[in-house]
Amino acid sequence: MNSTKTTGAQAVMKSLVAEGVDTIFGYPGGAIMPIYDALYDYVSTVNHVLVRHEQGAIHAAQGYARTSKKTGVVFATSGPGATNLITGMADALIDSTPLVCITGQVASHLLGTDAFQETDVVGISMPITKWNCQVTKAEDIPAAIAKAFYIAQSGRPGPVLIDITKDAQFEEMEFQYEKCTHIRSYRGRPRINKSDLEEAASLINNAQKPFLLIGQGIMLSNAEKQLVEFVEKSGIPVASTLLGLGAFPNDHPQYVGFLGMHGDYAPNIKTNECDVLIAIGMRFDDRVTGDVSRYATQAKVVHVDIDAAELNKIIPADVGVHADAMEALTLLLDLVQEKQHTAWLQEFKDAKKVEVETLAENAKELHSEELKMDEVIRMLSEITNGEAVVVTDVGQHQMMAARYYQYNKTKSNVTSGGLGTMGFALPAAIGAKFGAPDKPVVAIIGDGGFQMTLQELGTILQSEVDIKIIILNNRFLGMVRQWQQMFFEKRYSFTNMVSPDFVALAKSYSIEASKVEARADLKEILLEMLDHKGAYLLEVMVAKEENVFPMIPTGASVSEVRLN
């Protein structure tokens, strides 16, 4: 280890470089100005993406982390700069996204005095980070950053925050950096109890109707290969959570669909008919379970998760396996017997047929001349062969993309799951492109969500980000309107959405744009968009009152999934 005299601000940059950071999303301000001054010397090796709002920075960092397998890094100043990161931190925590957020803070002698732009961001962010700290001395910066990266990346990933006072950034210190590989009392990767796996394998081997539910934990542990081998050997049908989409190829014959409130009919009803339910890397979110008192009560439950807090939290497990998904699947491969469950798989196919026929009948009731959201998604999936990175916002379009895009590649689905953050998609797509520069990135956004972070069109302009943006414009806050229609007697209270000219808006940012209203023009314009070099915005006018089905009403059982 070389020891060099340096300022705290320079120590931040040296520490980040030591961690292999190549991209930072941020917005400068007074309290973080010394760090930005140090960054000036690294512009040839570290790419800084200047966003238009700090919330854009943290969502971009999330998109980057989700596609790159790296930790997203965010810079923000004190006060409003720091508090503008809060939504993104909460989103990243619940969706297990590794982030290191570095905020500037007022000088240490001003702490607690209500100084200009002083906010207790450590206190505010404590419930929504894996770990946070405030640094008031330059000498503590390298160790804090090393610890932050270790915690963010290990175990169940998540966001961390380091708040650095301005005087600590100016102060000089002897720089030494040592990566963190261990923290006393914290075990990032649990030791597997092999007897739990043997018990789980016994249940699986004796099952007549086993059913596998997978979540994002598969991708976070890089277990996609082991998952395919396990599924093909055991013959078990597999369904995915929203965040798990892409962990298992959607075109695989044993893939039976998407789980949850707006998931596919077959996996929802068959949850209450299986005899062994195996859940790996998912947390039994309420959107998946519906009424927990009537969820899979007939089944033995095997739950594999790296976060011990998730085991038995919502659904009691007959066998709870505290383990990394890849390690668990690798060991289970040797324990499970080779089987085929042909008749059981056929039951899923029969239920799928019921869904397809019923939804086709529903579609006839809508005005046939109007474009439908599912048509757009299906055509996009066909043209891209299910290989684009699809970034969705929150609402009806999100559920349509989950249902009708064929996710055949890992890390191809980027969305806000647990928090459901409108405005997520545009900045997250920017970050996703920096994380996966060689892949086409398509953001699918509703007219409501787009207007929450549309200022990031400026980031696209300045950083020349080659992403494609599809706005599915139904002139409503669609998901809320659907609920108002179904459960509030069509009392459409403040869900009608008046929007600007999106095409003109995009062009004002030098982004190519067009609008499509006719079905006959859709394919040609989608091809034009995908072939275009550089950013492109496509506004698609879709039916105003199209609903997303299937749907499990709040408080209902998964067996009560509605097709109309």
XYZ file of C-alpha atoms in Angstrom:
564
model
C 0.000 0.000 0.000
C 1.351 3.368 -1.067
C 0.793 6.297 1.281
C 0.222 9.710 -0.330
C -0.789 13.080 1.067
C -4.169 14.025 -0.370
C -7.367 15.918 0.413
C -10.526 14.179 1.508
C -12.150 15.045 -1.820
C -9.247 13.502 -3.729
C -9.472 10.484 -1.435
C -13.080 9.993 -2.530
C -12.053 9.791 -6.169
C -9.020 7.601 -5.517
C -11.195 5.225 -3.485
C -13.831 5.007 -6.197
C -11.206 4.273 -8.833
C -9.764 1.566 -6.577
C -13.238 -0.013 -6.528
C -13.329 -0.034 -10.332
C -15.938 2.700 -10.697
C -16.182 3.930 -14.294
C -19.523 5.772 -14.249
C -21.042 8.256 -11.785
C -24.469 9.896 -11.972
C -24.812 13.195 -10.209
C -25.548 16.872 -9.819
C -23.095 19.333 -8.248
C -23.760 21.840 -5.496
C -22.069 23.830 -2.764
C -21.484 21.147 -0.149
C -20.063 18.613 -2.611
C -18.081 21.104 -4.700
C -14.639 19.933 -3.460
C -15.424 16.384 -4.638
C -16.509 17.708 -8.022
C -13.267 19.666 -8.200
C -11.355 16.430 -7.589
C -13.496 14.697 -10.219
C -12.227 17.243 -12.779
C -8.881 15.399 -12.814
C -10.558 12.067 -13.646
C -12.757 12.991 -16.596
C -10.646 10.887 -18.959
C -11.135 7.706 -16.925
C -14.424 8.176 -15.043
C -17.593 9.085 -16.938
C -19.777 11.512 -15.022
C -23.361 11.784 -16.278
C -24.851 15.176 -15.464
C -28.569 14.648 -14.843
C -31.254 17.314 -14.559
C -32.555 16.281 -11.114
C -31.069 14.174 -8.316
C -33.959 11.716 -8.509
C -32.918 11.201 -12.117
C -29.382 10.470 -10.912
C -30.378 7.718 -8.514
C -32.842 6.066 -10.901
C -30.147 6.161 -13.599
C -27.740 4.523 -11.159
C -30.358 1.834 -10.512
C -30.709 1.142 -14.229
C -26.929 1.006 -14.552
C -26.603 -1.463 -11.674
C -29.388 -3.675 -12.981
C -27.788 -4.141 -16.412
C -24.051 -3.963 -15.640
C -23.638 -6.288 -12.620
C -21.829 -3.356 -10.968
C -22.712 -1.014 -8.134
C -24.342 2.245 -9.161
C -22.667 5.418 -7.830
C -24.441 8.721 -7.174
C -23.189 12.183 -6.185
C -25.469 14.844 -4.686
C -25.069 17.941 -2.579
C -26.535 18.573 0.875
C -30.081 19.575 1.776
C -32.472 19.294 -1.188
C -29.857 17.497 -3.267
C -29.639 14.732 -0.687
C -33.360 14.555 0.027
C -34.076 14.244 -3.701
C -32.315 10.856 -3.522
C -34.721 9.453 -0.926
C -37.295 7.938 -3.299
C -34.556 6.180 -5.252
C -32.952 4.789 -2.107
C -36.294 3.397 -0.944
C -36.847 1.909 -4.401
C -33.359 0.364 -4.466
C -33.710 -1.147 -0.999
C -36.938 -2.982 -1.692
C -35.754 -4.074 -5.156
C -32.299 -5.181 -3.933
C -30.246 -2.830 -6.129
C -26.624 -2.099 -5.082
C -25.921 1.643 -4.876
C -23.328 3.845 -3.205
C -24.704 7.346 -2.670
C -22.218 10.041 -1.692
C -23.642 13.309 -0.441
C -21.908 16.503 0.546
C -22.772 18.023 3.915
C -22.233 21.378 5.591
C -19.021 21.825 7.559
C -18.898 19.834 10.794
C -18.950 22.901 13.051
C -22.311 23.849 11.499
C -23.999 20.480 12.059
C -27.192 20.884 14.043
C -27.416 24.654 13.547
C -29.967 24.639 10.699
C -27.274 25.992 8.416
C -28.013 26.774 4.771
C -28.891 23.520 2.955
C -28.305 21.404 6.064
C -30.487 18.322 6.395
C -30.000 15.216 8.522
C -29.844 12.885 5.548
C -28.308 10.119 7.675
C -31.331 10.150 9.959
C -33.776 10.444 7.079
C -32.225 7.619 5.063
C -31.624 5.185 7.918
C -34.795 3.095 7.284
C -34.219 2.910 3.521
C -30.517 1.981 3.302
C -28.594 -1.168 4.157
C -26.070 1.044 5.937
C -25.223 4.711 6.154
C -22.733 6.946 7.912
C -21.515 10.501 8.232
C -17.815 11.257 7.793
C -16.376 14.352 9.471
C -12.661 13.558 9.095
C -10.768 13.025 5.849
C -8.833 10.082 7.260
C -12.084 8.090 7.603
C -13.138 8.434 3.967
C -11.298 5.461 2.363
C -12.484 2.967 4.982
C -16.060 4.253 4.758
C -16.108 3.870 0.965
C -14.565 0.392 1.118
C -17.161 -0.686 3.665
C -19.951 0.887 1.609
C -19.099 -1.097 -1.518
C -18.783 -4.339 0.406
C -22.173 -3.907 2.081
C -23.924 -2.701 -1.084
C -22.732 -5.675 -3.138
C -22.738 -8.561 -0.670
C -25.618 -10.700 0.547
C -28.920 -9.214 -0.528
C -27.726 -6.098 -2.398
C -28.991 -2.648 -1.546
C -28.246 1.062 -1.259
C -25.780 2.649 1.159
C -25.131 6.320 1.838
C -22.012 8.212 2.917
C -22.537 11.826 4.002
C -19.247 13.778 3.975
C -18.876 17.179 5.602
C -17.322 19.939 3.539
C -14.365 20.426 5.888
C -13.558 16.711 5.642
C -13.406 17.115 1.873
C -10.843 19.933 2.178
C -8.798 18.362 4.991
C -5.526 16.629 4.085
C -4.657 13.066 5.050
C -2.299 10.200 4.260
C -4.161 8.169 1.639
C -4.246 4.408 1.912
C -6.923 2.166 0.451
C -7.726 -1.384 1.358
C -10.778 -3.155 0.000
C -13.216 -4.451 2.571
C -13.717 -8.213 2.533
C -15.119 -8.824 5.991
C -17.140 -7.022 8.646
C -17.426 -8.442 12.105
C -20.970 -9.686 12.872
C -22.015 -9.318 9.215
C -22.006 -12.371 6.950
C -22.795 -11.464 3.367
C -23.037 -15.063 2.168
C -24.664 -17.489 4.615
C -23.419 -20.989 5.283
C -25.892 -23.491 3.840
C -27.380 -26.080 6.140
C -27.156 -29.146 3.876
C -29.812 -30.991 5.849
C -32.294 -28.274 4.818
C -31.453 -28.901 1.176
C -31.805 -32.648 1.623
C -35.221 -32.126 3.189
C -36.191 -29.806 0.334
C -35.019 -32.346 -2.253
C -37.054 -35.068 -0.575
C -40.218 -32.976 -0.877
C -39.438 -32.169 -4.508
C -38.677 -35.775 -5.440
C -41.927 -37.035 -3.911
C -44.125 -34.320 -5.364
C -46.779 -35.075 -7.961
C -47.494 -31.440 -8.778
C -44.400 -29.364 -7.935
C -44.344 -25.703 -8.917
C -41.291 -23.397 -8.988
C -41.534 -19.633 -8.432
C -38.454 -17.571 -9.261
C -37.517 -13.990 -8.454
C -34.739 -11.500 -9.093
C -32.508 -13.377 -6.636
C -31.691 -15.769 -9.484
C -30.070 -12.964 -11.464
C -28.482 -11.292 -8.458
C -26.633 -14.523 -7.708
C -25.860 -15.236 -11.410
C -27.714 -18.537 -11.124
C -29.425 -18.516 -14.531
C -27.439 -21.493 -15.873
C -27.999 -23.571 -12.729
C -31.707 -22.718 -12.827
C -32.149 -24.047 -16.368
C -30.303 -27.243 -15.461
C -32.416 -27.705 -12.330
C -35.695 -27.093 -14.169
C -34.853 -29.413 -17.047
C -33.686 -32.225 -14.765
C -36.638 -31.988 -12.362
C -39.285 -31.357 -15.034
C -40.946 -28.728 -12.854
C -43.071 -25.904 -14.336
C -41.630 -22.465 -13.546
C -43.237 -19.040 -13.171
C -41.641 -15.660 -12.564
C -42.270 -12.630 -10.407
C -42.182 -9.190 -12.015
C -38.523 -8.609 -11.124
C -37.627 -12.200 -11.979
C -38.571 -11.785 -15.643
C -35.543 -12.621 -17.759
C -34.002 -14.993 -15.233
C -35.480 -17.912 -17.183
C -36.155 -17.812 -20.944
C -39.813 -17.059 -21.597
C -39.761 -19.293 -24.676
C -38.698 -22.371 -22.667
C -41.346 -25.147 -22.775
C -41.431 -25.351 -18.965
C -42.018 -21.615 -18.478
C -45.678 -21.154 -17.598
C -45.974 -17.413 -17.061
C -45.852 -14.323 -14.952
C -47.155 -14.295 -11.378
C -49.212 -11.778 -9.508
C -52.105 -9.347 -9.510
C -51.950 -8.858 -13.279
C -50.038 -12.042 -13.994
C -51.104 -14.988 -16.101
C -54.180 -17.026 -15.264
C -52.442 -20.425 -15.191
C -49.659 -19.785 -12.638
C -52.065 -17.941 -10.356
C -54.725 -20.628 -10.119
C -52.234 -23.503 -10.133
C -50.507 -22.019 -7.070
C -53.518 -23.252 -5.114
C -53.424 -26.681 -6.767
C -49.752 -27.673 -6.519
C -48.573 -30.043 -3.783
C -45.052 -28.608 -3.367
C -44.330 -24.920 -3.931
C -40.642 -24.038 -4.369
C -39.736 -20.345 -4.162
C -36.185 -19.244 -4.983
C -34.937 -15.670 -4.751
C -38.379 -14.132 -4.287
C -40.080 -12.724 -1.204
C -43.820 -13.520 -1.523
C -44.794 -9.913 -2.134
C -48.484 -9.134 -1.569
C -48.953 -8.579 -5.313
C -47.963 -12.240 -5.784
C -49.859 -13.819 -2.906
C -53.169 -11.997 -2.728
C -54.925 -13.114 0.465
C -52.147 -14.940 2.341
C -54.643 -16.920 4.445
C -55.780 -18.617 1.233
C -52.414 -18.864 -0.505
C -51.072 -22.345 -1.307
C -52.513 -23.760 1.922
C -52.603 -27.242 0.342
C -48.890 -27.231 -0.512
C -45.646 -27.935 1.241
C -43.503 -24.829 0.843
C -39.758 -24.714 0.172
C -38.340 -21.193 0.348
C -34.742 -20.369 -0.637
C -33.539 -16.842 0.063
C -30.264 -15.122 0.920
C -32.085 -12.794 3.319
C -33.026 -14.695 6.462
C -35.596 -12.011 7.304
C -37.681 -13.072 4.291
C -38.001 -16.694 5.434
C -41.358 -17.247 7.179
C -42.092 -13.512 7.059
C -45.209 -13.799 4.896
C -45.689 -17.436 3.885
C -44.627 -20.084 6.428
C -42.076 -22.464 4.927
C -42.026 -26.195 5.611
C -38.364 -25.971 4.629
C -36.624 -22.607 4.784
C -33.208 -22.561 3.147
C -31.041 -19.581 4.047
C -28.718 -19.553 1.057
C -27.434 -17.846 -2.057
C -29.573 -19.006 -4.976
C -26.670 -20.233 -7.109
C -25.146 -22.248 -4.273
C -28.510 -23.759 -3.367
C -29.354 -24.704 -6.953
C -25.893 -26.172 -7.531
C -26.313 -28.466 -4.540
C -29.957 -29.288 -5.333
C -28.935 -30.428 -8.819
C -27.203 -33.437 -7.303
C -30.104 -34.179 -4.967
C -33.172 -33.994 -7.210
C -34.267 -36.899 -9.357
C -34.685 -36.684 -13.109
C -38.405 -36.501 -13.830
C -41.053 -35.313 -16.233
C -44.359 -33.828 -15.146
C -46.103 -33.961 -18.517
C -49.698 -34.162 -17.295
C -49.134 -31.372 -14.749
C -47.574 -29.129 -17.405
C -50.556 -29.826 -19.663
C -52.846 -28.392 -16.981
C -50.987 -25.092 -17.285
C -51.336 -25.174 -21.069
C -55.072 -25.810 -20.788
C -55.466 -22.889 -18.380
C -53.419 -20.697 -20.718
C -55.824 -21.552 -23.529
C -58.753 -20.400 -21.392
C -56.967 -17.081 -20.757
C -56.114 -16.484 -24.415
C -59.663 -17.228 -25.601
C -61.312 -15.096 -22.926
C -59.026 -12.116 -23.461
C -59.631 -12.360 -27.215
C -63.356 -12.094 -26.559
C -62.757 -9.115 -24.262
C -60.784 -7.362 -27.001
C -63.740 -7.580 -29.392
C -65.756 -5.397 -27.029
C -63.268 -2.524 -27.403
C -63.281 -0.297 -30.464
C -61.337 -2.360 -32.983
C -59.892 0.663 -34.769
C -57.992 1.791 -31.689
C -54.501 0.502 -31.048
C -54.117 -1.597 -27.892
C -51.140 -1.572 -25.551
C -50.635 -5.324 -25.862
C -50.389 -5.018 -29.665
C -47.528 -2.568 -29.337
C -45.674 -4.754 -26.820
C -46.156 -7.942 -28.840
C -44.871 -6.306 -32.009
C -41.866 -4.809 -30.212
C -41.062 -8.238 -28.771
C -41.336 -9.861 -32.181
C -39.129 -7.276 -33.896
C -36.431 -7.386 -31.190
C -36.694 -11.168 -30.765
C -37.113 -10.667 -27.016
C -33.498 -9.544 -26.702
C -33.774 -5.816 -25.959
C -33.355 -4.346 -22.493
C -36.872 -3.164 -21.674
C -37.208 -0.466 -19.021
C -40.739 0.189 -17.816
C -42.351 2.798 -15.653
C -45.290 1.984 -13.353
C -48.871 1.411 -14.428
C -50.871 -0.436 -17.058
C -48.059 -0.300 -19.617
C -45.732 -1.944 -17.052
C -48.074 -4.883 -16.610
C -48.632 -5.167 -20.353
C -44.877 -5.254 -20.942
C -44.473 -7.906 -18.250
C -47.219 -9.997 -19.810
C -46.499 -9.672 -23.516
C -42.799 -9.019 -24.003
C -40.883 -12.298 -24.317
C -37.905 -11.850 -22.002
C -35.416 -14.367 -23.318
C -32.236 -12.753 -21.994
C -31.124 -12.192 -18.431
C -31.094 -8.654 -17.027
C -33.375 -7.522 -19.844
C -36.207 -6.312 -17.594
C -35.642 -3.137 -15.586
C -38.603 -1.800 -13.625
C -39.650 -0.441 -10.260
C -41.249 -3.382 -8.492
C -41.716 -3.102 -4.754
C -42.028 0.678 -4.469
C -43.846 1.252 -7.763
C -42.160 4.563 -8.545
C -43.723 6.556 -11.362
C -41.055 8.511 -13.215
C -38.562 5.656 -12.871
C -38.275 4.587 -16.502
C -36.732 7.508 -18.375
C -33.709 8.041 -16.082
C -33.378 4.283 -15.432
C -33.197 3.673 -19.185
C -30.385 6.208 -19.435
C -28.454 4.327 -16.751
C -29.328 0.955 -18.292
C -27.721 2.036 -21.571
C -24.514 3.056 -19.809
C -24.570 -0.332 -18.061
C -25.234 -2.288 -21.263
C -23.920 -0.085 -24.114
C -23.972 -2.894 -26.673
C -27.659 -3.759 -26.159
C -30.712 -1.954 -27.510
C -32.532 -0.225 -24.633
C -36.228 0.562 -24.965
C -38.125 2.563 -22.352
C -41.869 1.916 -22.262
C -43.648 4.675 -20.362
C -47.160 5.946 -19.747
C -48.103 9.549 -20.449
C -48.388 10.179 -16.701
C -45.091 8.685 -15.561
C -43.176 10.301 -18.426
C -44.133 13.760 -17.226
C -42.660 13.106 -13.773
C -39.044 12.982 -15.003
C -39.177 14.285 -18.573
C -36.483 16.827 -17.716
C -33.998 13.969 -18.210
C -34.431 14.469 -21.952
C -31.761 17.088 -21.284
C -29.442 14.366 -20.012
C -30.050 12.382 -23.201
C -29.215 15.475 -25.249
C -26.014 16.353 -23.394
C -24.692 12.807 -22.968
C -25.912 11.569 -26.388
C -27.640 8.502 -24.962
C -28.932 6.109 -27.612
C -32.194 4.908 -26.084
C -35.612 4.410 -27.629
C -38.634 5.805 -25.780
C -42.175 4.564 -26.368
C -44.935 6.573 -24.699
C -48.192 4.602 -24.599
C -50.594 7.517 -24.390
C -54.124 6.676 -23.237
C -54.821 10.194 -21.920
C -55.414 8.795 -18.450
C -53.583 7.712 -15.334
C -54.537 4.302 -16.638
C -54.110 1.969 -13.693
C -55.874 4.290 -11.269
C -58.657 4.809 -13.833
C -59.069 1.026 -14.170
C -59.586 0.728 -10.424
C -61.988 3.658 -10.458
C -63.947 1.916 -13.205
C -64.063 -1.449 -11.469
C -64.362 -0.514 -7.805
C -65.492 3.147 -7.629
C -68.453 3.161 -10.038
C -66.529 4.908 -12.843
C -66.059 8.022 -10.750
C -62.953 9.179 -12.637
C -61.630 11.544 -10.021
C -58.612 13.467 -11.357
C -57.229 10.708 -13.564
C -57.863 12.383 -16.931
C -54.443 13.458 -18.218
C -53.825 16.426 -20.516
C -50.324 16.282 -21.993
C -48.070 18.492 -24.107
C -47.021 17.725 -27.659
C -44.508 14.981 -26.824
C -43.099 14.892 -30.350
C -42.406 18.638 -30.380
C -40.997 18.401 -26.864
C -38.559 15.655 -27.871
C -37.478 17.553 -30.974
C -36.766 20.628 -28.855
C -34.110 18.441 -27.197
C -32.774 17.363 -30.624
C -34.313 13.914 -30.186
C -35.928 12.374 -33.258
C -39.627 11.714 -32.643
C -42.856 10.641 -34.262
C -46.432 9.760 -33.415
C -48.527 6.795 -34.504
C -52.279 6.367 -34.242
C -53.100 3.828 -36.949
C -52.486 0.105 -36.603
C -51.308 -0.096 -40.210
C -48.424 2.281 -39.475
C -47.181 0.690 -36.264
C -44.685 -1.876 -37.533
C -43.027 0.463 -40.017
C -42.532 3.172 -37.379
C -41.248 0.700 -34.775
C -38.674 -0.518 -37.286
C -37.723 3.060 -38.106
C -37.285 3.823 -34.412
C -35.130 0.757 -33.736
C -32.958 1.386 -36.803
C -32.371 5.034 -35.938
C -28.894 5.923 -34.687
C -29.379 7.902 -31.531
C -32.287 8.592 -29.218
C -35.828 8.350 -30.573
C -39.201 9.055 -28.978
C -42.326 7.374 -30.315
C -45.735 8.409 -29.016
C -48.360 5.723 -29.573
C -51.978 6.725 -29.114
C -53.763 3.762 -27.548
C -57.334 3.043 -26.435
C -58.417 5.314 -23.590
C -60.250 2.721 -21.499
C -58.320 -0.468 -22.106
C -57.971 -2.574 -18.956
C -55.290 -5.036 -17.902
C -56.543 -8.568 -17.326
C -56.145 -11.035 -15.698
C -56.522 -9.245 -12.373
C -56.632 -10.382 -8.768
C -58.666 -7.824 -6.799
C -57.144 -6.558 -3.562
C -57.852 -8.984 -0.727
C -58.856 -11.820 -3.063
C -57.249 -15.238 -3.366
C -55.038 -16.088 -6.334
C -57.773 -18.614 -7.226
C -60.161 -15.690 -7.721
C -58.193 -14.171 -10.577
C -60.529 -12.379 -12.965
C -60.317 -12.557 -16.750
C -62.790 -9.713 -17.317
